[in-house]
Amino acid sequence: MILFPNAKINIGLNITERRPDGYHNLETIFYPINIKDALEVVVSDKLSFDSSGLDIPGRTEDNLCVKGYHLLKKDHNLPPVSIHLHKNIPIGAGLGGGSSDAAFFIKLMNQQFKLGLSVDEMTGYARKLGADCAFFIEGKPVFAFEKGDEFEPVKLDLSNYKIALVMPGVHISTSEAFSGIKPAPVKDSLLELITEPITEWRKHIKNDFETSVFKNHVEIRGVKASLYEAGAIYASMSGSGASVFGIFEQTPDLQHLETENEVFYL
């Protein structure tokens, strides 16, 4: 059985406070986009994981799909499986690719082995694997808060617009992104700001990670500027970076960015 985990972008991201458990409280809008990996699971004589496409750093046992298998196996009688992941969603991009793979793995196992898990039960497993994993169980636009794992649905539809996403040849680690963050309460919540016309977002909706990331990586700052020069209504870095997206009324001409960056037209 094969499923196709999709990416997301963050529209706005405010880091509001540091939590006693070491995490941060935040607020953001998660919006699904059509950049996808491919995930296949088949019954095997032993548990294994392999990948193709983009190189996935780290140890196999630390992969979230493998962790997801062990998490499910604690509660369910599962056979060993062979997991293959074709990686297409850029890594270190703020697009949630690894989290999506983990959530889709849970959904795939539920389907393939008829575990009978409800959406709420699958969401509960996903939360144990990572802060934003739970979003990908349903993958609908949401206002995310607390650690980014509590959700409130939002009415947001960008299907009449064109989204261009640019991935520079830079990897931003989560620790690097957070190193320059100074948490602060917000005056106006994204839950209200997202209801404003998109033409107003540039004035009010920001990503707190941009301040420190742009300081250390001028090329990412330059991509955002280029998207506005190309006519974007709104442009922002997604998550903790390094990808930057722009929302356009029509498909832009970004050939000048394609020589040094990977560009997706969505």
C-alpha positions in Angstrom: 0.0 0.0 0.0 1.3 3.5 -0.9 0.3 6.9 0.5 1.7 10.3 -0.5 2.5 12.5 2.5 2.2 16.2 1.7 4.0 19.3 3.0 2.6 22.4 4.7 3.5 26.0 5.0 3.2 28.3 8.0 1.3 31.5 7.4 2.6 33.7 10.3 4.4 32.3 13.3 4.6 33.9 16.7 6.7 32.5 19.5 4.7 33.7 22.6 6.5 32.1 25.6 9.0 29.5 26.8 7.4 26.6 28.5 8.6 24.9 31.7 9.1 21.7 29.8 11.7 23.4 27.5 9.3 23.7 24.5 7.9 27.0 23.3 4.3 28.1 23.1 3.5 29.5 19.7 0.7 30.4 17.3 0.7 29.8 13.6 -1.5 28.9 10.6 -0.8 25.5 9.0 -1.8 25.3 5.4 -1.4 22.1 3.3 0.5 22.3 0.0 0.9 19.9 -2.9 4.6 18.8 -2.5 4.6 15.1 -1.7 6.7 12.2 -0.6 5.7 8.6 -1.4 5.5 6.1 1.5 5.1 2.3 1.0 4.7 -0.4 3.5 4.7 -4.2 2.8 4.6 -7.2 5.2 8.1 -8.6 5.6 10.1 -11.1 7.7 11.7 -8.3 9.7 11.3 -4.6 10.3 13.3 -2.5 7.8 13.4 1.0 6.5 15.0 2.3 3.3 14.7 5.5 1.2 15.2 7.0 -2.2 15.2 10.5 -3.5 16.6 13.1 -1.2 19.2 11.9 1.3 17.7 11.5 4.8 20.2 12.3 7.6 20.3 10.5 10.9 20.0 6.9 12.0 17.3 4.6 10.8 16.1 3.9 14.3 15.5 7.6 14.8 13.3 7.9 11.7 9.8 8.9 12.7 8.2 6.2 10.6 10.2 3.6 12.5 9.3 5.2 15.8 5.7 5.2 14.7 5.8 1.4 14.1 7.1 0.7 17.6 4.5 3.1 19.1 1.7 1.3 17.3 3.1 -2.1 18.1 2.8 -1.5 21.8 -1.0 -1.5 21.5 -1.6 -3.7 18.4 -0.5 -7.0 17.0 1.5 -6.0 14.0 3.7 -8.1 11.7 7.2 -6.9 10.7 7.1 -4.5 7.8 9.4 -3.2 5.1 9.1 0.6 4.9 10.2 2.5 1.8 10.1 6.3 1.7 10.8 8.2 -1.5 11.8 11.7 -0.3 10.8 14.6 -2.3 9.8 17.3 0.3 12.9 19.4 1.0 14.6 18.7 4.3 15.3 21.5 6.7 12.8 23.7 4.9 10.1 24.3 7.5 7.7 22.3 5.4 7.0 19.5 8.0 8.0 16.7 5.7 9.2 14.3 8.4 6.2 15.0 10.5 3.9 14.3 7.5 5.7 11.0 6.8 5.1 9.9 10.4 1.4 10.9 10.3 0.8 9.2 7.0 2.6 6.1 8.3 0.1 5.9 11.1 -2.8 6.3 8.6 -1.3 3.7 6.3 -0.9 1.2 9.0 -4.4 1.8 10.2 -5.7 1.1 6.7 -3.5 -1.8 5.8 -3.9 -3.8 9.0 -7.5 -2.7 9.8 -6.6 -1.3 13.2 -9.9 0.6 13.4 -8.3 3.7 14.8 -10.5 6.9 14.8 -9.1 10.2 13.7 -8.8 11.2 17.4 -6.8 8.0 18.2 -4.5 8.5 15.2 -4.0 12.1 16.2 -3.1 11.0 19.7 -0.4 8.7 18.4 0.9 11.4 16.1 1.3 13.9 19.0 3.7 11.5 20.7 6.0 11.6 17.6 6.3 15.4 17.2 4.6 18.7 17.8 3.2 19.2 14.3 2.7 15.6 13.3 -0.9 15.6 14.5 -1.8 18.3 11.9 -1.2 15.9 9.0 -3.7 13.3 10.2 -6.5 15.4 8.7 -4.4 18.0 6.9 -7.0 20.8 6.8 -6.1 24.5 7.4 -5.9 25.2 11.1 -4.8 27.8 13.7 -2.2 25.9 15.7 -1.3 27.0 19.3 0.4 25.8 22.5 3.3 23.6 21.2 1.8 23.7 17.8 -0.2 20.5 18.5 -3.5 22.1 19.5 -5.7 23.1 16.6 -8.7 25.2 15.8 -10.1 25.0 12.2 -9.9 28.1 10.0 -11.8 29.0 6.9 -8.9 29.6 4.5 -8.9 28.7 0.8 -6.0 29.8 -1.4 -7.1 27.7 -4.4 -7.8 30.8 -6.5 -4.2 31.9 -6.0 -0.8 30.6 -7.2 1.8 29.7 -4.6 5.5 29.6 -5.5 7.9 28.0 -3.0 11.6 28.6 -3.2 14.1 26.3 -1.4 17.6 27.8 -1.2 20.6 25.4 -0.9 20.6 26.0 2.9 19.6 23.8 5.8 18.3 25.5 9.0 18.4 23.4 12.1 15.6 23.9 14.6 18.2 24.8 17.3 19.8 27.5 15.0 16.3 29.0 14.3 15.4 29.1 18.0 18.8 30.5 19.1 17.8 34.1 18.1 14.2 34.0 19.4 12.9 36.2 22.1 9.4 35.0 23.0 6.8 37.7 23.5 3.0 37.9 23.8 1.1 39.0 20.8 -1.2 42.0 20.6 -3.4 40.7 17.7 -3.8 36.9 17.4 -3.3 35.2 14.0 -6.7 33.7 14.5 -8.1 37.2 13.8 -5.4 38.5 11.4 -5.9 35.6 9.0 -9.4 36.7 8.3 -8.2 40.0 6.8 -7.8 40.3 3.0 -4.6 38.8 1.8 -3.5 42.2 0.6 -3.3 43.2 4.2 -1.3 40.3 5.5 2.1 41.9 4.6 1.4 44.6 7.1 0.4 42.5 10.0 1.4 38.8 9.7 5.0 37.9 10.4 7.2 34.9 11.1 9.3 35.5 14.3 12.1 33.2 12.9 12.9 35.6 10.0 14.7 38.1 12.2 17.5 35.7 13.2 17.5 33.5 10.1 17.7 36.5 7.7 20.6 37.9 9.8 22.6 34.7 9.4 21.5 33.8 5.8 21.2 36.8 3.6 20.3 34.6 0.6 17.0 33.6 2.3 16.2 37.2 2.9 17.0 37.9 -0.7 14.6 35.2 -1.9 11.7 36.9 0.0 12.6 40.2 -1.5 12.7 38.7 -5.0 9.2 37.2 -4.5 7.8 40.6 -3.7 9.6 42.1 -6.6 8.0 39.4 -8.8 4.5 40.5 -7.7 3.7 38.4 -4.6 0.7 39.6 -2.6 2.3 38.0 0.5 5.6 36.3 1.0 7.1 34.6 4.1 9.6 32.1 5.3 7.8 28.8 6.2 8.3 27.6 9.8 11.9 27.8 10.9 13.1 27.9 7.3 14.8 27.7 4.9 12.0 27.7 2.3 10.2 30.9 1.4 6.8 31.0 -0.3 4.9 33.7 -2.2 1.2 34.0 -2.9 0.4 35.4 -6.3 -2.6 36.2 -8.3 -1.1 34.5 -11.3 1.9 32.2 -11.9 5.0 34.3 -11.6 8.2 34.2 -13.7 10.9 33.1 -11.3 13.5 31.9 -13.8 16.1 34.1 -12.2 15.7 32.2 -8.9 15.8 28.7 -10.5 19.5 28.7 -11.2 20.5 28.7 -7.5 17.4 27.5 -5.8 14.8 24.7 -6.2 11.5 26.3 -7.2 8.0 24.7 -6.8 5.0 26.2 -8.6 1.8 25.1 -6.7 
